[in-house]
C-alpha cells in the first residue's frame, strides 16, 4: 500500500523553504532541510527570490568562524541557537530559522551589519553537531564563544576581552568598533 503525502506536511515544507529563501539561504541548505524535490525548490526559489539561486560550493572551512569579528557574531548566533534548542519543542530547521531571525534583530538593534549569513549559520550548526567546533567559556567574562574543540577552557580568553591589535580600528561602516 502506497503512503499518501500529507497536504499539511507539504505546506509546512513549503513554508520552511520560503522562510529560508527570504533569509537568503542557498539551494543546498533548502535541499538538506526540506523534503521537497530539487526541481520544486528551484521553481520556488525563482518565484520567491525573483532570480535563480547562487551557484557554487558552500563555505566549508571552520577558520572563518574563529577570526575576531565573525567569531563574535557566530558566538552570539550559537548561544541563541543552543538556548532555543534546549528550551523549545521546535524542529531543528525551525530552531535554525528562529535563531537566525533573533540574531539579525539583535545585531541590527546595535546598528551593526550581520556578518553571519543564514547559510554560514546553518554550516556553523553542522560543525557544532560534528564536533568540528565547540563552545568554550571565557575565563575573564564568562561568555561562551565558538572555538576549536580542543581549546583549553581554563586559559581561554575571548576576543572581546583581549581583542587583536587592529580589531575595531577599521573604517568599515556597520562593523564592531572598539573605543
GROMACS .gro file of N, CA and C in nm:
model
  537
    1UNK      N    1   0.085  -0.117   0.000
    1UNK     CA    2   0.000   0.000   0.000
    1UNK      C    3   0.090   0.124   0.000
    2UNK      N    4   0.067   0.214  -0.091
    2UNK     CA    5   0.145   0.336  -0.101
    2UNK      C    6   0.103   0.436   0.006
    3UNK      N    7   0.201   0.508   0.058
    3UNK     CA    8   0.169   0.609   0.159
    3UNK      C    9   0.129   0.737   0.088
    4UNK      N   10   0.027   0.801   0.138
    4UNK     CA   11  -0.018   0.926   0.076
    4UNK      C   12   0.054   1.044   0.142
    5UNK      N   13   0.085   1.145   0.061
    5UNK     CA   14   0.152   1.263   0.114
    5UNK      C   15   0.050   1.351   0.185
    6UNK      N   16   0.089   1.407   0.294
    6UNK     CA   17   0.004   1.496   0.370
    6UNK      C   18   0.008   1.635   0.308
    7UNK      N   19  -0.107   1.692   0.285
    7UNK     CA   20  -0.114   1.827   0.230
    7UNK      C   21  -0.060   1.927   0.332
    8UNK      N   22  -0.091   1.906   0.460
    8UNK     CA   23  -0.041   1.995   0.564
    8UNK      C   24   0.111   1.983   0.578
    9UNK      N   25   0.162   1.861   0.570
    9UNK     CA   26   0.306   1.839   0.577
    9UNK      C   27   0.377   1.907   0.461
   10UNK      N   28   0.320   1.896   0.343
   10UNK     CA   29   0.375   1.960   0.224
   10UNK      C   30   0.373   2.112   0.240
   11UNK      N   31   0.266   2.163   0.295
   11UNK     CA   32   0.253   2.307   0.318
   11UNK      C   33   0.359   2.356   0.417
   12UNK      N   34   0.384   2.277   0.522
   12UNK     CA   35   0.487   2.313   0.621
   12UNK      C   36   0.625   2.317   0.555
   13UNK      N   37   0.651   2.218   0.469
   13UNK     CA   38   0.780   2.213   0.398
   13UNK      C   39   0.798   2.335   0.308
   14UNK      N   40   0.694   2.374   0.239
   14UNK     CA   41   0.700   2.492   0.151
   14UNK      C   42   0.718   2.617   0.235
   15UNK      N   43   0.647   2.627   0.347
   15UNK     CA   44   0.661   2.742   0.436
   15UNK      C   45   0.804   2.756   0.489
   16UNK      N   46   0.864   2.645   0.528
   16UNK     CA   47   1.003   2.647   0.575
   16UNK      C   48   1.097   2.691   0.463
   17UNK      N   49   1.075   2.636   0.344
   17UNK     CA   50   1.159   2.671   0.230
   17UNK      C   51   1.147   2.820   0.199
   18UNK      N   52   1.026   2.874   0.202
   18UNK     CA   53   1.005   3.017   0.176
   18UNK      C   54   1.075   3.101   0.282
   19UNK      N   55   1.066   3.060   0.408
   19UNK     CA   56   1.134   3.133   0.517
   19UNK      C   57   1.285   3.133   0.495
   20UNK      N   58   1.340   3.018   0.460
   20UNK     CA   59   1.483   3.008   0.436
   20UNK      C   60   1.526   3.092   0.315
   21UNK      N   61   1.447   3.090   0.209
   21UNK     CA   62   1.477   3.170   0.090
   21UNK      C   63   1.475   3.318   0.125
   22UNK      N   64   1.374   3.360   0.199
   22UNK     CA   65   1.364   3.501   0.239
   22UNK      C   66   1.481   3.545   0.327
   23UNK      N   67   1.539   3.451   0.401
   23UNK     CA   68   1.655   3.482   0.483
   23UNK      C   69   1.786   3.477   0.404
   24UNK      N   70   1.777   3.431   0.278
   24UNK     CA   71   1.894   3.429   0.191
   24UNK      C   72   1.966   3.296   0.183
   25UNK      N   73   1.900   3.188   0.221
   25UNK     CA   74   1.964   3.056   0.219
   25UNK      C   75   1.996   3.011   0.077
   26UNK      N   76   2.105   2.938   0.064
   26UNK     CA   77   2.143   2.881  -0.064
   26UNK      C   78   2.059   2.756  -0.089
   27UNK      N   79   2.052   2.713  -0.214
   27UNK     CA   80   1.971   2.599  -0.254
   27UNK      C   81   2.013   2.470  -0.183
   28UNK      N   82   2.143   2.454  -0.156
   28UNK     CA   83   2.191   2.334  -0.087
   28UNK      C   84   2.134   2.323   0.053
   29UNK      N   85   2.113   2.437   0.118
   29UNK     CA   86   2.054   2.438   0.252
   29UNK      C   87   1.908   2.393   0.243
   30UNK      N   88   1.837   2.445   0.144
   30UNK     CA   89   1.696   2.407   0.126
   30UNK      C   90   1.683   2.258   0.099
   31UNK      N   91   1.772   2.205   0.015
   31UNK     CA   92   1.767   2.061  -0.015
   31UNK      C   93   1.790   1.978   0.111
   32UNK      N   94   1.881   2.023   0.195
   32UNK     CA   95   1.914   1.949   0.316
   32UNK      C   96   1.804   1.958   0.422
   33UNK      N   97   1.738   2.072   0.430
   33UNK     CA   98   1.644   2.096   0.540
   33UNK      C   99   1.497   2.074   0.505
   34UNK      N  100   1.467   2.046   0.380
   34UNK     CA  101   1.328   2.017   0.344
   34UNK      C  102   1.321   1.885   0.269
   35UNK      N  103   1.201   1.834   0.252
   35UNK     CA  104   1.181   1.710   0.179
   35UNK      C  105   1.132   1.736   0.037
   36UNK      N  106   1.139   1.860  -0.008
   36UNK     CA  107   1.093   1.895  -0.141
   36UNK      C  108   1.198   1.858  -0.245
   37UNK      N  109   1.153   1.826  -0.365
   37UNK     CA  110   1.245   1.787  -0.471
   37UNK      C  111   1.327   1.908  -0.518
   38UNK      N  112   1.440   1.878  -0.581
   38UNK     CA  113   1.528   1.984  -0.632
   38UNK      C  114   1.453   2.072  -0.731
   39UNK      N  115   1.379   2.011  -0.822
   39UNK     CA  116   1.306   2.088  -0.923
   39UNK      C  117   1.203   2.180  -0.859
   40UNK      N  118   1.134   2.131  -0.760
   40UNK     CA  119   1.033   2.211  -0.691
   40UNK      C  120   1.098   2.326  -0.614
   41UNK      N  121   1.210   2.297  -0.548
   41UNK     CA  122   1.282   2.401  -0.475
   41UNK      C  123   1.335   2.508  -0.570
   42UNK      N  124   1.382   2.467  -0.685
   42UNK     CA  125   1.433   2.561  -0.785
   42UNK      C  126   1.323   2.655  -0.832
   43UNK      N  127   1.206   2.599  -0.863
   43UNK     CA  128   1.092   2.682  -0.905
   43UNK      C  129   1.048   2.775  -0.792
   44UNK      N  130   1.042   2.723  -0.670
   44UNK     CA  131   1.003   2.802  -0.555
   44UNK      C  132   1.103   2.915  -0.531
   45UNK      N  133   1.231   2.884  -0.542
   45UNK     CA  134   1.336   2.984  -0.522
   45UNK      C  135   1.319   3.098  -0.622
   46UNK      N  136   1.301   3.063  -0.749
   46UNK     CA  137   1.285   3.165  -0.854
   46UNK      C  138   1.160   3.249  -0.830
   47UNK      N  139   1.053   3.185  -0.783
   47UNK     CA  140   0.928   3.258  -0.757
   47UNK      C  141   0.941   3.352  -0.638
   48UNK      N  142   1.003   3.306  -0.530
   48UNK     CA  143   1.014   3.386  -0.408
   48UNK      C  144   1.122   3.494  -0.421
   49UNK      N  145   1.240   3.454  -0.467
   49UNK     CA  146   1.354   3.547  -0.475
   49UNK      C  147   1.352   3.632  -0.602
   50UNK      N  148   1.280   3.585  -0.703
   50UNK     CA  149   1.275   3.659  -0.829
   50UNK      C  150   1.401   3.644  -0.913
   51UNK      N  151   1.484   3.547  -0.878
   51UNK     CA  152   1.608   3.523  -0.953
   51UNK      C  153   1.650   3.378  -0.931
   52UNK      N  154   1.744   3.332  -1.012
   52UNK     CA  155   1.797   3.198  -0.994
   52UNK      C  156   1.888   3.195  -0.871
   53UNK      N  157   1.897   3.079  -0.806
   53UNK     CA  158   1.983   3.070  -0.688
   53UNK      C  159   2.131   3.080  -0.724
   54UNK      N  160   2.212   3.123  -0.628
   54UNK     CA  161   2.357   3.131  -0.647
   54UNK      C  162   2.412   2.991  -0.670
   55UNK      N  163   2.514   2.987  -0.751
   55UNK     CA  164   2.578   2.858  -0.777
   55UNK      C  165   2.712   2.854  -0.704
   56UNK      N  166   2.769   2.735  -0.694
   56UNK     CA  167   2.900   2.722  -0.633
   56UNK      C  168   2.896   2.647  -0.502
   57UNK      N  169   3.014   2.622  -0.452
   57UNK     CA  170   3.032   2.546  -0.328
   57UNK      C  171   2.991   2.628  -0.206
   58UNK      N  172   2.945   2.559  -0.105
   58UNK     CA  173   2.919   2.624   0.022
   58UNK      C  174   3.051   2.639   0.097
   59UNK      N  175   3.061   2.740   0.185
   59UNK     CA  176   3.183   2.752   0.265
   59UNK      C  177   3.200   2.628   0.353
   60UNK      N  178   3.322   2.575   0.358
   60UNK     CA  179   3.341   2.454   0.437
   60UNK      C  180   3.443   2.469   0.549
   61UNK      N  181   3.524   2.571   0.549
   61UNK     CA  182   3.630   2.584   0.650
   61UNK      C  183   3.575   2.635   0.783
   62UNK      N  184   3.629   2.581   0.891
   62UNK     CA  185   3.593   2.629   1.025
   62UNK      C  186   3.669   2.757   1.058
   63UNK      N  187   3.775   2.787   0.984
   63UNK     CA  188   3.861   2.902   1.014
   63UNK      C  189   3.786   3.035   1.018
   64UNK      N  190   3.690   3.054   0.929
   64UNK     CA  191   3.617   3.180   0.923
   64UNK      C  192   3.551   3.212   1.057
   65UNK      N  193   3.497   3.111   1.123
   65UNK     CA  194   3.425   3.130   1.249
   65UNK      C  195   3.517   3.166   1.365
   66UNK      N  196   3.648   3.149   1.347
   66UNK     CA  197   3.744   3.171   1.454
   66UNK      C  198   3.814   3.306   1.445
   67UNK      N  199   3.794   3.380   1.335
   67UNK     CA  200   3.853   3.513   1.325
   67UNK      C  201   3.772   3.611   1.411
   68UNK      N  202   3.831   3.725   1.446
   68UNK     CA  203   3.778   3.810   1.551
   68UNK      C  204   3.631   3.849   1.535
   69UNK      N  205   3.597   3.931   1.437
   69UNK     CA  206   3.460   3.979   1.425
   69UNK      C  207   3.360   3.867   1.391
   70UNK      N  208   3.391   3.779   1.295
   70UNK     CA  209   3.300   3.668   1.270
   70UNK      C  210   3.278   3.579   1.392
   71UNK      N  211   3.380   3.565   1.477
   71UNK     CA  212   3.366   3.483   1.596
   71UNK      C  213   3.263   3.542   1.693
   72UNK      N  214   3.262   3.672   1.705
   72UNK     CA  215   3.164   3.737   1.794
   72UNK      C  216   3.022   3.712   1.742
   73UNK      N  217   3.004   3.728   1.612
   73UNK     CA  218   2.873   3.705   1.550
   73UNK      C  219   2.833   3.558   1.560
   74UNK      N  220   2.926   3.469   1.527
   74UNK     CA  221   2.898   3.325   1.533
   74UNK      C  222   2.864   3.282   1.676
   75UNK      N  223   2.935   3.338   1.773
   75UNK     CA  224   2.911   3.302   1.913
   75UNK      C  225   2.774   3.350   1.959
   76UNK      N  226   2.736   3.473   1.918
   76UNK     CA  227   2.603   3.523   1.952
   76UNK      C  228   2.496   3.433   1.893
   77UNK      N  229   2.509   3.402   1.764
   77UNK     CA  230   2.411   3.313   1.699
   77UNK      C  231   2.406   3.178   1.769
   78UNK      N  232   2.523   3.118   1.794
   78UNK     CA  233   2.525   2.983   1.852
   78UNK      C  234   2.467   2.980   1.992
   79UNK      N  235   2.488   3.084   2.070
   79UNK     CA  236   2.426   3.090   2.203
   79UNK      C  237   2.274   3.097   2.192
   80UNK      N  238   2.223   3.176   2.098
   80UNK     CA  239   2.078   3.183   2.076
   80UNK      C  240   2.026   3.047   2.032
   81UNK      N  241   2.096   2.987   1.935
   81UNK     CA  242   2.054   2.857   1.881
   81UNK      C  243   2.052   2.750   1.991
   82UNK      N  244   2.156   2.745   2.072
   82UNK     CA  245   2.163   2.646   2.180
   82UNK      C  246   2.049   2.665   2.279
   83UNK      N  247   2.022   2.791   2.315
   83UNK     CA  248   1.913   2.820   2.409
   83UNK      C  249   1.778   2.774   2.352
   84UNK      N  250   1.750   2.809   2.227
   84UNK     CA  251   1.623   2.769   2.166
   84UNK      C  252   1.611   2.618   2.153
   85UNK      N  253   1.721   2.552   2.117
   85UNK     CA  254   1.718   2.407   2.101
   85UNK      C  255   1.687   2.337   2.234
   86UNK      N  256   1.737   2.395   2.344
   86UNK     CA  257   1.716   2.335   2.477
   86UNK      C  258   1.579   2.368   2.535
   87UNK      N  259   1.526   2.486   2.504
   87UNK     CA  260   1.405   2.532   2.574
   87UNK      C  261   1.276   2.526   2.492
   88UNK      N  262   1.286   2.494   2.365
   88UNK     CA  263   1.163   2.490   2.284
   88UNK      C  264   1.144   2.351   2.227
   89UNK      N  265   1.025   2.325   2.179
   89UNK     CA  266   0.999   2.196   2.116
   89UNK      C  267   0.991   2.211   1.964
   90UNK      N  268   1.062   2.309   1.912
   90UNK     CA  269   1.067   2.331   1.768
   90UNK      C  270   1.153   2.223   1.701
   91UNK      N  271   1.123   2.197   1.575
   91UNK     CA  272   1.207   2.106   1.498
   91UNK      C  273   1.338   2.177   1.465
   92UNK      N  274   1.446   2.102   1.443
   92UNK     CA  275   1.577   2.164   1.422
   92UNK      C  276   1.581   2.274   1.315
   93UNK      N  277   1.515   2.255   1.203
   93UNK     CA  278   1.516   2.359   1.100
   93UNK      C  279   1.444   2.484   1.147
   94UNK      N  280   1.339   2.468   1.227
   94UNK     CA  281   1.267   2.583   1.280
   94UNK      C  282   1.349   2.656   1.386
   95UNK      N  283   1.430   2.580   1.462
   95UNK     CA  284   1.522   2.642   1.558
   95UNK      C  285   1.624   2.727   1.483
   96UNK      N  286   1.677   2.675   1.373
   96UNK     CA  287   1.773   2.748   1.290
   96UNK      C  288   1.711   2.879   1.241
   97UNK      N  289   1.591   2.872   1.187
   97UNK     CA  290   1.524   2.991   1.132
   97UNK      C  291   1.500   3.093   1.242
   98UNK      N  292   1.445   3.050   1.354
   98UNK     CA  293   1.414   3.142   1.464
   98UNK      C  294   1.541   3.202   1.524
   99UNK      N  295   1.644   3.120   1.542
   99UNK     CA  296   1.771   3.169   1.598
   99UNK      C  297   1.833   3.272   1.506
  100UNK      N  298   1.827   3.248   1.375
  100UNK     CA  299   1.885   3.344   1.281
  100UNK      C  300   1.806   3.475   1.281
  101UNK      N  301   1.674   3.465   1.289
  101UNK     CA  302   1.592   3.587   1.296
  101UNK      C  303   1.624   3.667   1.422
  102UNK      N  304   1.640   3.600   1.535
  102UNK     CA  305   1.673   3.668   1.660
  102UNK      C  306   1.813   3.729   1.652
  103UNK      N  307   1.907   3.658   1.591
  103UNK     CA  308   2.043   3.710   1.573
  103UNK      C  309   2.039   3.839   1.491
  104UNK      N  310   1.970   3.838   1.378
  104UNK     CA  311   1.967   3.958   1.292
  104UNK      C  312   1.895   4.074   1.361
  105UNK      N  313   1.791   4.044   1.438
  105UNK     CA  314   1.723   4.150   1.513
  105UNK      C  315   1.817   4.213   1.616
  106UNK      N  316   1.890   4.129   1.688
  106UNK     CA  317   1.982   4.177   1.791
  106UNK      C  318   2.094   4.261   1.730
  107UNK      N  319   2.152   4.213   1.622
  107UNK     CA  320   2.262   4.283   1.556
  107UNK      C  321   2.215   4.417   1.499
  108UNK      N  322   2.100   4.418   1.433
  108UNK     CA  323   2.052   4.543   1.373
  108UNK      C  324   2.012   4.645   1.479
  109UNK      N  325   1.970   4.599   1.597
  109UNK     CA  326   1.935   4.693   1.704
  109UNK      C  327   2.059   4.766   1.757
  110UNK      N  328   2.178   4.711   1.730
  110UNK     CA  329   2.304   4.774   1.770
  110UNK      C  330   2.368   4.852   1.655
  111UNK      N  331   2.295   4.867   1.545
  111UNK     CA  332   2.346   4.934   1.424
  111UNK      C  333   2.473   4.868   1.372
  112UNK      N  334   2.476   4.736   1.374
  112UNK     CA  335   2.589   4.659   1.324
  112UNK      C  336   2.536   4.571   1.210
  113UNK      N  337   2.617   4.559   1.105
  113UNK     CA  338   2.580   4.473   0.992
  113UNK      C  339   2.600   4.327   1.031
  114UNK      N  340   2.503   4.241   1.000
  114UNK     CA  341   2.523   4.098   1.029
  114UNK      C  342   2.640   4.042   0.947
  115UNK      N  343   2.731   3.973   1.012
  115UNK     CA  344   2.843   3.909   0.944
  115UNK      C  345   2.807   3.768   0.901
  116UNK      N  346   2.709   3.712   0.969
  116UNK     CA  347   2.672   3.572   0.952
  116UNK      C  348   2.552   3.561   0.859
  117UNK      N  349   2.568   3.492   0.747
  117UNK     CA  350   2.454   3.466   0.659
  117UNK      C  351   2.380   3.343   0.713
  118UNK      N  352   2.259   3.321   0.667
  118UNK     CA  353   2.184   3.202   0.711
  118UNK      C  354   2.258   3.075   0.669
  119UNK      N  355   2.324   3.079   0.554
  119UNK     CA  356   2.399   2.962   0.507
  119UNK      C  357   2.518   2.935   0.599
  120UNK      N  358   2.590   3.039   0.639
  120UNK     CA  359   2.701   3.020   0.733
  120UNK      C  360   2.649   2.975   0.870
  121UNK      N  361   2.535   3.028   0.911
  121UNK     CA  362   2.476   2.986   1.039
  121UNK      C  363   2.441   2.837   1.034
  122UNK      N  364   2.383   2.795   0.923
  122UNK     CA  365   2.349   2.653   0.904
  122UNK      C  366   2.475   2.568   0.910
  123UNK      N  367   2.581   2.615   0.843
  123UNK     CA  368   2.707   2.542   0.841
  123UNK      C  369   2.766   2.537   0.983
  124UNK      N  370   2.756   2.647   1.058
  124UNK     CA  371   2.805   2.651   1.196
  124UNK      C  372   2.736   2.545   1.281
  125UNK      N  373   2.606   2.534   1.269
  125UNK     CA  374   2.530   2.433   1.345
  125UNK      C  375   2.580   2.294   1.309
  126UNK      N  376   2.606   2.268   1.180
  126UNK     CA  377   2.657   2.137   1.138
  126UNK      C  378   2.796   2.111   1.197
  127UNK      N  379   2.883   2.215   1.195
  127UNK     CA  380   3.016   2.199   1.253
  127UNK      C  381   3.007   2.168   1.403
  128UNK      N  382   2.914   2.233   1.471
  128UNK     CA  383   2.899   2.208   1.616
  128UNK      C  384   2.848   2.065   1.640
  129UNK      N  385   2.750   2.022   1.560
  129UNK     CA  386   2.695   1.887   1.574
  129UNK      C  387   2.801   1.779   1.550
  130UNK      N  388   2.896   1.808   1.460
  130UNK     CA  389   3.000   1.710   1.425
  130UNK      C  390   3.129   1.730   1.504
  131UNK      N  391   3.122   1.812   1.609
  131UNK     CA  392   3.236   1.838   1.698
  131UNK      C  393   3.359   1.892   1.625
  132UNK      N  394   3.335   1.967   1.517
  132UNK     CA  395   3.444   2.033   1.447
  132UNK      C  396   3.470   2.170   1.508
  133UNK      N  397   3.371   2.223   1.578
  133UNK     CA  398   3.381   2.345   1.657
  133UNK      C  399   3.312   2.319   1.790
  134UNK      N  400   3.343   2.399   1.890
  134UNK     CA  401   3.283   2.381   2.023
  134UNK      C  402   3.258   2.519   2.084
  135UNK      N  403   3.189   2.521   2.194
  135UNK     CA  404   3.169   2.644   2.271
  135UNK      C  405   3.259   2.634   2.395
  136UNK      N  406   3.334   2.742   2.419
  136UNK     CA  407   3.424   2.746   2.534
  136UNK      C  408   3.395   2.871   2.614
  137UNK      N  409   3.393   2.858   2.746
  137UNK     CA  410   3.366   2.972   2.834
  137UNK      C  411   3.492   3.054   2.851
  138UNK      N  412   3.478   3.186   2.837
  138UNK     CA  413   3.591   3.278   2.857
  138UNK      C  414   3.624   3.281   3.006
  139UNK      N  415   3.752   3.272   3.037
  139UNK     CA  416   3.794   3.272   3.178
  139UNK      C  417   3.787   3.411   3.240
  140UNK      N  418   3.770   3.516   3.159
  140UNK     CA  419   3.759   3.653   3.212
  140UNK      C  420   3.614   3.697   3.228
  141UNK      N  421   3.536   3.691   3.118
  141UNK     CA  422   3.400   3.746   3.122
  141UNK      C  423   3.291   3.640   3.144
  142UNK      N  424   3.324   3.515   3.125
  142UNK     CA  425   3.226   3.407   3.147
  142UNK      C  426   3.136   3.380   3.028
  143UNK      N  427   3.150   3.457   2.919
  143UNK     CA  428   3.071   3.432   2.799
  143UNK      C  429   3.116   3.305   2.729
  144UNK      N  430   3.027   3.249   2.648
  144UNK     CA  431   3.058   3.127   2.573
  144UNK      C  432   3.085   3.164   2.428
  145UNK      N  433   3.198   3.119   2.375
  145UNK     CA  434   3.242   3.157   2.241
  145UNK      C  435   3.275   3.034   2.158
  146UNK      N  436   3.256   3.048   2.027
  146UNK     CA  437   3.289   2.941   1.933
  146UNK      C  438   3.442   2.928   1.928
  147UNK      N  439   3.490   2.807   1.949
  147UNK     CA  440   3.633   2.779   1.949
  147UNK      C  441   3.659   2.645   1.881
  148UNK      N  442   3.786   2.614   1.866
  148UNK     CA  443   3.822   2.481   1.821
  148UNK      C  444   3.790   2.385   1.935
  149UNK      N  445   3.758   2.260   1.904
  149UNK     CA  446   3.713   2.167   2.009
  149UNK      C  447   3.818   2.135   2.114
  150UNK      N  448   3.945   2.152   2.085
  150UNK     CA  449   4.049   2.117   2.181
  150UNK      C  450   4.102   2.238   2.257
  151UNK      N  451   4.029   2.349   2.255
  151UNK     CA  452   4.071   2.471   2.327
  151UNK      C  453   4.075   2.443   2.477
  152UNK      N  454   4.179   2.488   2.544
  152UNK     CA  455   4.193   2.471   2.688
  152UNK      C  456   4.103   2.575   2.758
  153UNK      N  457   3.994   2.529   2.814
  153UNK     CA  458   3.895   2.619   2.874
  153UNK      C  459   3.950   2.695   2.995
  154UNK      N  460   4.045   2.639   3.066
  154UNK     CA  461   4.099   2.704   3.185
  154UNK      C  462   4.169   2.835   3.150
  155UNK      N  463   4.232   2.840   3.035
  155UNK     CA  464   4.310   2.958   2.998
  155UNK      C  465   4.250   3.036   2.880
  156UNK      N  466   4.131   3.000   2.836
  156UNK     CA  467   4.074   3.066   2.719
  156UNK      C  468   4.025   3.207   2.755
  157UNK      N  469   4.067   3.305   2.673
  157UNK     CA  470   4.019   3.443   2.686
  157UNK      C  471   3.964   3.482   2.550
  158UNK      N  472   3.842   3.531   2.548
  158UNK     CA  473   3.774   3.563   2.422
  158UNK      C  474   3.831   3.688   2.356
  159UNK      N  475   3.793   3.707   2.232
  159UNK     CA  476   3.838   3.821   2.154
  159UNK      C  477   3.773   3.953   2.195
  160UNK      N  478   3.674   3.949   2.280
  160UNK     CA  479   3.614   4.073   2.330
  160UNK      C  480   3.692   4.123   2.453
  161UNK      N  481   3.741   4.030   2.532
  161UNK     CA  482   3.821   4.069   2.650
  161UNK      C  483   3.961   4.113   2.609
  162UNK      N  484   4.019   4.043   2.514
  162UNK     CA  485   4.152   4.077   2.464
  162UNK      C  486   4.147   4.075   2.311
  163UNK      N  487   4.101   4.188   2.252
  163UNK     CA  488   4.091   4.192   2.105
  163UNK      C  489   4.229   4.198   2.040
  164UNK      N  490   4.238   4.151   1.915
  164UNK     CA  491   4.364   4.162   1.843
  164UNK      C  492   4.404   4.309   1.826
  165UNK      N  493   4.529   4.335   1.797
  165UNK     CA  494   4.584   4.471   1.792
  165UNK      C  495   4.503   4.566   1.702
  166UNK      N  496   4.465   4.525   1.584
  166UNK     CA  497   4.396   4.614   1.490
  166UNK      C  498   4.244   4.598   1.494
  167UNK      N  499   4.191   4.517   1.581
  167UNK     CA  500   4.047   4.491   1.587
  167UNK      C  501   3.969   4.617   1.617
  168UNK      N  502   3.862   4.638   1.540
  168UNK     CA  503   3.773   4.751   1.564
  168UNK      C  504   3.827   4.885   1.520
  169UNK      N  505   3.941   4.887   1.452
  169UNK     CA  506   4.002   5.013   1.409
  169UNK      C  507   3.966   5.049   1.265
  170UNK      N  508   3.906   4.956   1.193
  170UNK     CA  509   3.874   4.978   1.051
  170UNK      C  510   3.766   5.083   1.033
  171UNK      N  511   3.762   5.138   0.912
  171UNK     CA  512   3.664   5.243   0.881
  171UNK      C  513   3.535   5.185   0.825
  172UNK      N  514   3.527   5.054   0.812
  172UNK     CA  515   3.409   4.994   0.752
  172UNK      C  516   3.284   5.024   0.834
  173UNK      N  517   3.184   5.074   0.766
  173UNK     CA  518   3.057   5.104   0.832
  173UNK      C  519   2.987   4.974   0.867
  174UNK      N  520   2.918   4.972   0.977
  174UNK     CA  521   2.840   4.854   1.017
  174UNK      C  522   2.921   4.748   1.088
  175UNK      N  523   3.047   4.774   1.118
  175UNK     CA  524   3.130   4.676   1.189
  175UNK      C  525   3.136   4.708   1.337
  176UNK      N  526   3.198   4.620   1.411
  176UNK     CA  527   3.217   4.642   1.555
  176UNK      C  528   3.337   4.735   1.571
  177UNK      N  529   3.319   4.843   1.644
  177UNK     CA  530   3.427   4.938   1.669
  177UNK      C  531   3.453   4.947   1.817
  178UNK      N  532   3.580   4.937   1.853
  178UNK     CA  533   3.620   4.947   1.994
  178UNK      C  534   3.653   5.089   2.029
  179UNK      N  535   3.623   5.130   2.150
  179UNK     CA  536   3.651   5.266   2.196
  179UNK      C  537   3.791   5.278   2.245
   0.00000   0.00000   0.00000
